[in-house]
mmCIF file of C-alpha atoms and ligand atoms in Angstrom:
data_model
loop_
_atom_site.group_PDB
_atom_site.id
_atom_site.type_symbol
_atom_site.label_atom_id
_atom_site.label_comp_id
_atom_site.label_asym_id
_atom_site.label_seq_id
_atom_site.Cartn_x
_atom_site.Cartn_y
_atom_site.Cartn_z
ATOM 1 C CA UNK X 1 221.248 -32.638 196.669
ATOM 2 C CA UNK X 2 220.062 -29.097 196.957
ATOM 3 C CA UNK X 3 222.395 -26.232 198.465
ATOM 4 C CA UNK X 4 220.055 -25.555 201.417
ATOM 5 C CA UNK X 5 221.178 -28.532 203.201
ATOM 6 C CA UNK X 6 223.668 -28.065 205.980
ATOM 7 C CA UNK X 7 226.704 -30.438 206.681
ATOM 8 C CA UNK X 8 225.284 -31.604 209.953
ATOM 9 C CA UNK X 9 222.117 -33.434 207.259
ATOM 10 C CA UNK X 10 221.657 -37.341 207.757
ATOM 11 C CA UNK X 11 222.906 -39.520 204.877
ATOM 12 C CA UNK X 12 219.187 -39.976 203.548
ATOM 13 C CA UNK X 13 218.767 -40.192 199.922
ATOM 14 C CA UNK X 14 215.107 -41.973 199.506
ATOM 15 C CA UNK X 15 212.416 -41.818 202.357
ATOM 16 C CA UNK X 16 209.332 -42.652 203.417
ATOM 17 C CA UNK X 17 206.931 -40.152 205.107
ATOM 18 C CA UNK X 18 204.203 -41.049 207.143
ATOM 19 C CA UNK X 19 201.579 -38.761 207.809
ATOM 20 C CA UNK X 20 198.931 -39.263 210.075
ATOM 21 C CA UNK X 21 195.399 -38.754 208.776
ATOM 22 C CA UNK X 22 194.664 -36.219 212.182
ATOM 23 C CA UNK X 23 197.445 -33.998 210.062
ATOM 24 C CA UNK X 24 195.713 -33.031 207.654
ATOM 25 C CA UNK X 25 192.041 -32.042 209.549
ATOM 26 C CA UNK X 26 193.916 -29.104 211.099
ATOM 27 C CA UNK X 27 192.228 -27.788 213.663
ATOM 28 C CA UNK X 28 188.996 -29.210 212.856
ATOM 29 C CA UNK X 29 187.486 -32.424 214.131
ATOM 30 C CA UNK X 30 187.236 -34.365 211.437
ATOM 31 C CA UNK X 31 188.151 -34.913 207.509
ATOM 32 C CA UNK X 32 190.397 -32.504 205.336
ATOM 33 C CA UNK X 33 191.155 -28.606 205.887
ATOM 34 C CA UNK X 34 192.366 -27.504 202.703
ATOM 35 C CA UNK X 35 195.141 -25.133 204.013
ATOM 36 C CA UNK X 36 196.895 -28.032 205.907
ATOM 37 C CA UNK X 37 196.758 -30.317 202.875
ATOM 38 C CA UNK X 38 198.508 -27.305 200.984
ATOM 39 C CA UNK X 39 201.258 -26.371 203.313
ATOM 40 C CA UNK X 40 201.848 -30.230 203.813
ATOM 41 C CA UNK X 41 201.990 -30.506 199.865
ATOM 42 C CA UNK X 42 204.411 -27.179 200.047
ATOM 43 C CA UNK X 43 206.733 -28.899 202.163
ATOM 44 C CA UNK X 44 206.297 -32.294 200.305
ATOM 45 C CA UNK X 45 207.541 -30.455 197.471
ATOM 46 C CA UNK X 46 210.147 -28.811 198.842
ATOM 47 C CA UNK X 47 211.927 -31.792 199.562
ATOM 48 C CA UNK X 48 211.513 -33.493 196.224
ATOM 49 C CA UNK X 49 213.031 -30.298 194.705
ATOM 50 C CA UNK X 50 216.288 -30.733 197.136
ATOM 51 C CA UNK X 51 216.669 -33.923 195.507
ATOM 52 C CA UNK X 52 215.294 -36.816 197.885
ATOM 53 C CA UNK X 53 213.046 -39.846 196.819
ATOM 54 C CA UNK X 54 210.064 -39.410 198.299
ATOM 55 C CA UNK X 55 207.261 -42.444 199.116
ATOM 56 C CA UNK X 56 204.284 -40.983 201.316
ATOM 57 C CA UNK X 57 202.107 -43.160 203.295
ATOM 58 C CA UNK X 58 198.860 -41.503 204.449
ATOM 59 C CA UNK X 59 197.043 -42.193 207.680
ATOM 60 C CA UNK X 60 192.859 -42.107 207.779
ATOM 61 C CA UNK X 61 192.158 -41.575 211.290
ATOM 62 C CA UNK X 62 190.928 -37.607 209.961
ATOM 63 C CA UNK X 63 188.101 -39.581 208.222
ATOM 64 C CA UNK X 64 188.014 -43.711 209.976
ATOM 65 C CA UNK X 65 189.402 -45.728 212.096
ATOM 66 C CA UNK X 66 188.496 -49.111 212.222
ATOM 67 C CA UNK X 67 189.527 -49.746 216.101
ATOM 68 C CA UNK X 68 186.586 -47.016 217.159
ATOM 69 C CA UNK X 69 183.751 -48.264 215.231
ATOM 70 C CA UNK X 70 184.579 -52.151 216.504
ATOM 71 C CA UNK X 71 184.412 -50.185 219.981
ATOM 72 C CA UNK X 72 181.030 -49.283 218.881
ATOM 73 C CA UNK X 73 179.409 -52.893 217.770
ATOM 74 C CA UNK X 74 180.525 -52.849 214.089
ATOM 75 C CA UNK X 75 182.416 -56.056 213.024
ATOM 76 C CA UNK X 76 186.423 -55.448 213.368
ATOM 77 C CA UNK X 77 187.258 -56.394 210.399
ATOM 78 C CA UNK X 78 184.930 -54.801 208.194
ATOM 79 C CA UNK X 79 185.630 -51.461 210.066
ATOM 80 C CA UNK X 80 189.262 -52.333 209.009
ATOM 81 C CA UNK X 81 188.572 -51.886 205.653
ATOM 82 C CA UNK X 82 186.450 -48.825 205.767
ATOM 83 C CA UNK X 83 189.873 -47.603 207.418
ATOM 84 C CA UNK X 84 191.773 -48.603 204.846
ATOM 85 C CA UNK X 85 189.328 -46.838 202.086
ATOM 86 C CA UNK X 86 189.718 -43.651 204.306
ATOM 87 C CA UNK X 87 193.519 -43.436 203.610
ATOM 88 C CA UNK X 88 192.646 -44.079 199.745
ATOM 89 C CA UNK X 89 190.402 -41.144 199.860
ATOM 90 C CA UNK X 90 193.543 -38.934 201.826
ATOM 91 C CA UNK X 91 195.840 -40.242 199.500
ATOM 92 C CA UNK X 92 193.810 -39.147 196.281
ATOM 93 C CA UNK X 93 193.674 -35.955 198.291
ATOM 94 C CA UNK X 94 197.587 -35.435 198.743
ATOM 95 C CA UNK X 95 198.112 -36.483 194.956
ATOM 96 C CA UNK X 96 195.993 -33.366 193.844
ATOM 97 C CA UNK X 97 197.286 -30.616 196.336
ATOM 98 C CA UNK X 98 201.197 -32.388 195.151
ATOM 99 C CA UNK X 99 200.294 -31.843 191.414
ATOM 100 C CA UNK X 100 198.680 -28.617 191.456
ATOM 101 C CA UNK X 101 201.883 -27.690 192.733
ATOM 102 C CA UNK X 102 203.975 -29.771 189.876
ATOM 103 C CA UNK X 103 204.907 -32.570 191.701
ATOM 104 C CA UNK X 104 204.826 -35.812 189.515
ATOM 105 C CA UNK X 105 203.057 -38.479 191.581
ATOM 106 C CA UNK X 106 201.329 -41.569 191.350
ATOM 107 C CA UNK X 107 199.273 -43.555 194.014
ATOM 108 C CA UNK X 108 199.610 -47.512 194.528
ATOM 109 C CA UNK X 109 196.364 -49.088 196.242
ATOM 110 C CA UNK X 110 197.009 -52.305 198.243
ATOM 111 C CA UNK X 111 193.357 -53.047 197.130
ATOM 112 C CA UNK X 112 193.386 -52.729 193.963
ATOM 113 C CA UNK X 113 191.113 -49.890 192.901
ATOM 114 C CA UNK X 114 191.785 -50.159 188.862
ATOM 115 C CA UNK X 115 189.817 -47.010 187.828
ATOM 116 C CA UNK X 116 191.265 -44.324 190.774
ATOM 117 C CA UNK X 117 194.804 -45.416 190.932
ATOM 118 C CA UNK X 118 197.430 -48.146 190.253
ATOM 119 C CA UNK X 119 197.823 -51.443 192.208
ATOM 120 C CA UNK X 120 200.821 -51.845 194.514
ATOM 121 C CA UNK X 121 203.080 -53.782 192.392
ATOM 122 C CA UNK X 122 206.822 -53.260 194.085
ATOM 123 C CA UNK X 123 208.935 -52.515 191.328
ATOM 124 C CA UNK X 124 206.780 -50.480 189.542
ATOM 125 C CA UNK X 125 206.867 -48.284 192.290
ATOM 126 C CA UNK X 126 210.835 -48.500 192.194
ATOM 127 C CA UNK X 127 210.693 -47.410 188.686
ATOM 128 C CA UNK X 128 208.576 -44.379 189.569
ATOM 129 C CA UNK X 129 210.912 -43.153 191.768
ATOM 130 C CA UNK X 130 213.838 -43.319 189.873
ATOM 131 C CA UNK X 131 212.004 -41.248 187.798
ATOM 132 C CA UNK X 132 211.370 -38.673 190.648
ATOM 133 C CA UNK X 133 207.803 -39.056 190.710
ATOM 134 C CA UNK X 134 206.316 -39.330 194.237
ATOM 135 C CA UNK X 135 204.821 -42.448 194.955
ATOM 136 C CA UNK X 136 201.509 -42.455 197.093
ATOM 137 C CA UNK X 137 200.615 -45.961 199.090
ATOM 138 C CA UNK X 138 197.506 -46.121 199.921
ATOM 139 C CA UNK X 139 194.826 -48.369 201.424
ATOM 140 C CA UNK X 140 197.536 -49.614 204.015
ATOM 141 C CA UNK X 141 198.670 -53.450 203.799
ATOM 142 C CA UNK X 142 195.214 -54.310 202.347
ATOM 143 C CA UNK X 143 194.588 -56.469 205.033
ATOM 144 C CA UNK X 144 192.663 -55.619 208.510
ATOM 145 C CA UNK X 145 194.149 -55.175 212.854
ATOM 146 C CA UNK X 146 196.690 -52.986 211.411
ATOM 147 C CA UNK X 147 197.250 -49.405 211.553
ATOM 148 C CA UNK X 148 199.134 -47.386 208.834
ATOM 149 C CA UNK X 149 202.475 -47.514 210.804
ATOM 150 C CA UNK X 150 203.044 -51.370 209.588
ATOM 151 C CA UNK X 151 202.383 -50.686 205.909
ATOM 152 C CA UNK X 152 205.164 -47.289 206.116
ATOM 153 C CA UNK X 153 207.885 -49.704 207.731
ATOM 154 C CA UNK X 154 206.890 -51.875 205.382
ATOM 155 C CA UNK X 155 207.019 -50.062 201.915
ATOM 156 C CA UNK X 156 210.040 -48.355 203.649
ATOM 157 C CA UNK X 157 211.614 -51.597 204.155
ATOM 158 C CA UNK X 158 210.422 -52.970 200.173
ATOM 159 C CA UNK X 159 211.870 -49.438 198.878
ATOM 160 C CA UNK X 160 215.110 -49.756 199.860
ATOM 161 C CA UNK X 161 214.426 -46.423 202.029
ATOM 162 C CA UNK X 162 217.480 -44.621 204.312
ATOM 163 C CA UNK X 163 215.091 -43.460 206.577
ATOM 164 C CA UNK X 164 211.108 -43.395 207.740
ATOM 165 C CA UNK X 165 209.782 -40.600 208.757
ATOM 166 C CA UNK X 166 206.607 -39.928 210.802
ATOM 167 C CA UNK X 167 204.757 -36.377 210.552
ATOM 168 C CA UNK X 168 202.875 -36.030 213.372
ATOM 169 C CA UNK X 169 201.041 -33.231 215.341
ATOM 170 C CA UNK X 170 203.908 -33.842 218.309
ATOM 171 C CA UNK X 171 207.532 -32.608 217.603
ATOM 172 C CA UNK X 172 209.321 -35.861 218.746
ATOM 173 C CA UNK X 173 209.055 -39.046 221.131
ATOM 174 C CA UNK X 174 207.932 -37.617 225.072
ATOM 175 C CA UNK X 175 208.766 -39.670 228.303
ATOM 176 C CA UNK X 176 204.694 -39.374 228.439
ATOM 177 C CA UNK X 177 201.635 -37.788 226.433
ATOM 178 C CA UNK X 178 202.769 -34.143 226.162
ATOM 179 C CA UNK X 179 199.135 -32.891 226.190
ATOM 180 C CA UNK X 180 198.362 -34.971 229.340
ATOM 181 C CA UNK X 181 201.564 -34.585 231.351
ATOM 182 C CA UNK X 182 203.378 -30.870 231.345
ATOM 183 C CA UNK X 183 206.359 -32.596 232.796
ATOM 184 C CA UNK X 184 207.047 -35.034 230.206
ATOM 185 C CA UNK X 185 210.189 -34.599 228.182
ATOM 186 C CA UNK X 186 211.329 -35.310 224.661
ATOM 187 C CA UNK X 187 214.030 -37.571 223.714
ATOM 188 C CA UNK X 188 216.705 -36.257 220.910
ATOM 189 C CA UNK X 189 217.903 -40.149 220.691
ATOM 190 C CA UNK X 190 216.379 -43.979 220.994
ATOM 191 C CA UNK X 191 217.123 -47.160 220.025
ATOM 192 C CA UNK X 192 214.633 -49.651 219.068
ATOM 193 C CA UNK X 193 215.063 -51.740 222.050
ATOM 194 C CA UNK X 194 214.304 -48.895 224.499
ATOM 195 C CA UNK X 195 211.018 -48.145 222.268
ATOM 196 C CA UNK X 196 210.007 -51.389 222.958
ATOM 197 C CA UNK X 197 210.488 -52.255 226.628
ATOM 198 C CA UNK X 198 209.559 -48.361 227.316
ATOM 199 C CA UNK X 199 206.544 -49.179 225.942
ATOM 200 C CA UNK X 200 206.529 -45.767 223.677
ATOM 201 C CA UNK X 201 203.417 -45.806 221.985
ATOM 202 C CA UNK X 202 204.027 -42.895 219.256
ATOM 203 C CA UNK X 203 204.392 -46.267 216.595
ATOM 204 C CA UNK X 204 202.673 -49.620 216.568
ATOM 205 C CA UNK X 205 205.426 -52.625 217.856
ATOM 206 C CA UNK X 206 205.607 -54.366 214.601
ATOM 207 C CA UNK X 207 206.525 -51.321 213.010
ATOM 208 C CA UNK X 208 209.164 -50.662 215.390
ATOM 209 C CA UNK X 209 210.369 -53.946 215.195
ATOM 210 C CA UNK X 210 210.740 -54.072 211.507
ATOM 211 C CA UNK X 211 212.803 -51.211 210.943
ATOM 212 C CA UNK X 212 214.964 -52.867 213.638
ATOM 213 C CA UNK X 213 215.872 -55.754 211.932
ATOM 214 C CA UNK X 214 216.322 -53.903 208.899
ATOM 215 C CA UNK X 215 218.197 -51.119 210.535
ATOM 216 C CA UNK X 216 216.223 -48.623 208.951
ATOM 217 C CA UNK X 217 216.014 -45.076 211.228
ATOM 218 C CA UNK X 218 212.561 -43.644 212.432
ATOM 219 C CA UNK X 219 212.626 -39.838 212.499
ATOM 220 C CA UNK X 220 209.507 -38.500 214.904
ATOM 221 C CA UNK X 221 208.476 -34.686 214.101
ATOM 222 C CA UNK X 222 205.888 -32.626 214.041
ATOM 223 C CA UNK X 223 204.935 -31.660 210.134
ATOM 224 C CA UNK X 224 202.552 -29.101 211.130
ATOM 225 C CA UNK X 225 204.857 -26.929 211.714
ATOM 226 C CA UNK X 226 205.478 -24.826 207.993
ATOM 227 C CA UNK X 227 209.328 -25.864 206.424
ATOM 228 C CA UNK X 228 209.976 -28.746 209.409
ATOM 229 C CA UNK X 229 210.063 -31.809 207.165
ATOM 230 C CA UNK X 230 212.757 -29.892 204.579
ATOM 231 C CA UNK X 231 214.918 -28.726 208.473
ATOM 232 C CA UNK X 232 214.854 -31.993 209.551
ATOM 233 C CA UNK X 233 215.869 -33.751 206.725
ATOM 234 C CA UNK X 234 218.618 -31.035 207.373
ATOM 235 C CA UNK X 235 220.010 -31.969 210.480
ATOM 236 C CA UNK X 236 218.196 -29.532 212.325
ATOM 237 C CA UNK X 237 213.919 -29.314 212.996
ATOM 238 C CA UNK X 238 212.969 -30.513 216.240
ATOM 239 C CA UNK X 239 212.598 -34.128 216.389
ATOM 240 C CA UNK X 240 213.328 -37.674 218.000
ATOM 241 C CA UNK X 241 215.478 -40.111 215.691
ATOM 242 C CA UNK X 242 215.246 -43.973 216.824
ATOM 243 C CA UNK X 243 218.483 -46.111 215.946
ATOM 244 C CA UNK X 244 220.823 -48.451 217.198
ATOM 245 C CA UNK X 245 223.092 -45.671 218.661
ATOM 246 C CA UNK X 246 223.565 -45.299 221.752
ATOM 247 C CA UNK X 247 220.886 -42.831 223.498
ATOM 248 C CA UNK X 248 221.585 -39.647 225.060
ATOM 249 C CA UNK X 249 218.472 -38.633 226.976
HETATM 250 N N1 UDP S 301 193.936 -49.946 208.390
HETATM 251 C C1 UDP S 301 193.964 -51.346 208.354
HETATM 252 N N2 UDP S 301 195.060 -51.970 207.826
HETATM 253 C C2 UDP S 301 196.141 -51.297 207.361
HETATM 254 C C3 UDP S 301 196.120 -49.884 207.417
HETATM 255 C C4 UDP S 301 195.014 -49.226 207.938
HETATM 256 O O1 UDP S 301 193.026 -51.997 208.793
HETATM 257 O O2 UDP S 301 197.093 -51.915 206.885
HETATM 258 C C5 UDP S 301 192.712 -49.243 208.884
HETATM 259 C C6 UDP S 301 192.583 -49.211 210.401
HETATM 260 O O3 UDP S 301 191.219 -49.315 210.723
HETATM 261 C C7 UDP S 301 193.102 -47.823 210.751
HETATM 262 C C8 UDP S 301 192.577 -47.013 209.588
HETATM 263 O O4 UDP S 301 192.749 -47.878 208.470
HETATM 264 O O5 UDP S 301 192.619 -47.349 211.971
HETATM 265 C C9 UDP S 301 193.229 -45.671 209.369
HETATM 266 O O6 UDP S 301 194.630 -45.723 209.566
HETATM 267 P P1 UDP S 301 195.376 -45.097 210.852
HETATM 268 O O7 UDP S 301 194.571 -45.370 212.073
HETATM 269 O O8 UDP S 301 196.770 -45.617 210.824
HETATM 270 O O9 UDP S 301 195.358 -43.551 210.528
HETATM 271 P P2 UDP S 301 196.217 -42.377 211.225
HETATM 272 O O10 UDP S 301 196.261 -42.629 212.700
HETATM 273 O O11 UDP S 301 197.590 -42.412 210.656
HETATM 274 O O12 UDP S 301 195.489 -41.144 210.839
#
């Protein structure tokens, strides 16, 4: 592990990172600003060179989500899948800005997608990251009514990962929406069960209640800030972590 990392760091070794499609539009209102793909990829990188595995799972909602367009008359399911080819076009996206910078990386489709990348085959992907490369899963569980938070628990959960990790535009878990409520408050420390009957929306249930019964940690932060992911990995970026300790809100 590299020498940045203070004494006060979690005992992660491999992780997965979740990162919202919204991420990586910046301040713009829809699809990809290059300068936020390449300070994500900077800190991306920064944390496979201080040693950790790395799996990434990357949102669409910057380019389609499937819930809005069924809101507008298209069929639910088949907006579903346009969703899930949105986070296949992000996740082709994060592979280049990661290589131009050296990173080794390889992206696993759920839907197979033969001539762009590899399908998700489980220990293939274990392989790659033994080898250090950064594996990329994309196109969600393959299957429609989910968002991307089920397929991160669940490649967390398939990866044998210490910890998952969702980059957000928020800095942690709030006692309400932040941008709505200038009184709400963010929580250093959850456990699952107080996600759940808070009703805490920052992660879908099932996602919640997966890395519960595989006592996997959920770290909440807010990856737009430059260096975060690398601090909190550290022990010390601003965040919310979600276990079964007891909290101290
Ligand atoms: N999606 C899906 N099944 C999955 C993963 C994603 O149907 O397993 C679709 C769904 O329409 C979703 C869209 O892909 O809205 C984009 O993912 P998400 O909304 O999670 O993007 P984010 O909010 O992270 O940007």
């Amino acid at each position: 592990m590299g020498k940045r990392l203070s004494d006060k760091r979690p005992p992660y070794r491999r992780i997965l990172l979740k990162v919202s499609g919204e991420v990586l539009m910046g301040d713009a209102a829809f699809g990809i600003d290059m300068a936020t793909l390449a300070a994500v990829a900077e800190d991306i990188s920064s944390v496979v060179a201080a040693g950790f595995e790395l799996c990434l799972v990357v949102g669409g909602g910057n380019i389609f989500r499937g819930v809005s367009m069924a809101g507008r008359g298209m069929e639910r399911a088949s907006a579903d899948y346009m969703g899930m080819l949105a986070t296949v076009m992000n996740a082709l996206a994060v592979q280049s800005a990661l290589e131009k910078k050296g990173v080794n990386t390889r992206v696993q489709s759920a839907i197979p997608m033969d001539a762009i990348c590899e399908p998700y085959i489980r220990r293939r992907a274990l392989r790659h990251l033994e080898k250090g490369r950064v594996v990329i899963f994309a196109a969600g569980l393959g299957a429609p009514f989910f968002t991307t938070d089920t397929p991160a628990a669940l490649r967390a959960a398939e990866m044998g990962c210490d910890a998952l990790l969702k980059g957000t535009s928020v800095d942690g878990v709030y006692t309400a929406d932040p941008k709505k409520d200038p009184s709400a408050k963010r929580y250093q420390q959850l456990n699952y069960q107080e996600v759940l009957s808070k009703d805490l929306k920052f992660m879908d249930t099932s996602a919640v209640s997966l890395m519960r019964d595989n006592g996997i940690p959920i770290v909440v932060f807010s990856i737009r800030e430059p260096g975060n992911l690398l601090r909190v990995l550290s022990g010390d970026g601003i965040h919310t972590t979600i276990e079964d300790r007891k909290s101290q809100s």
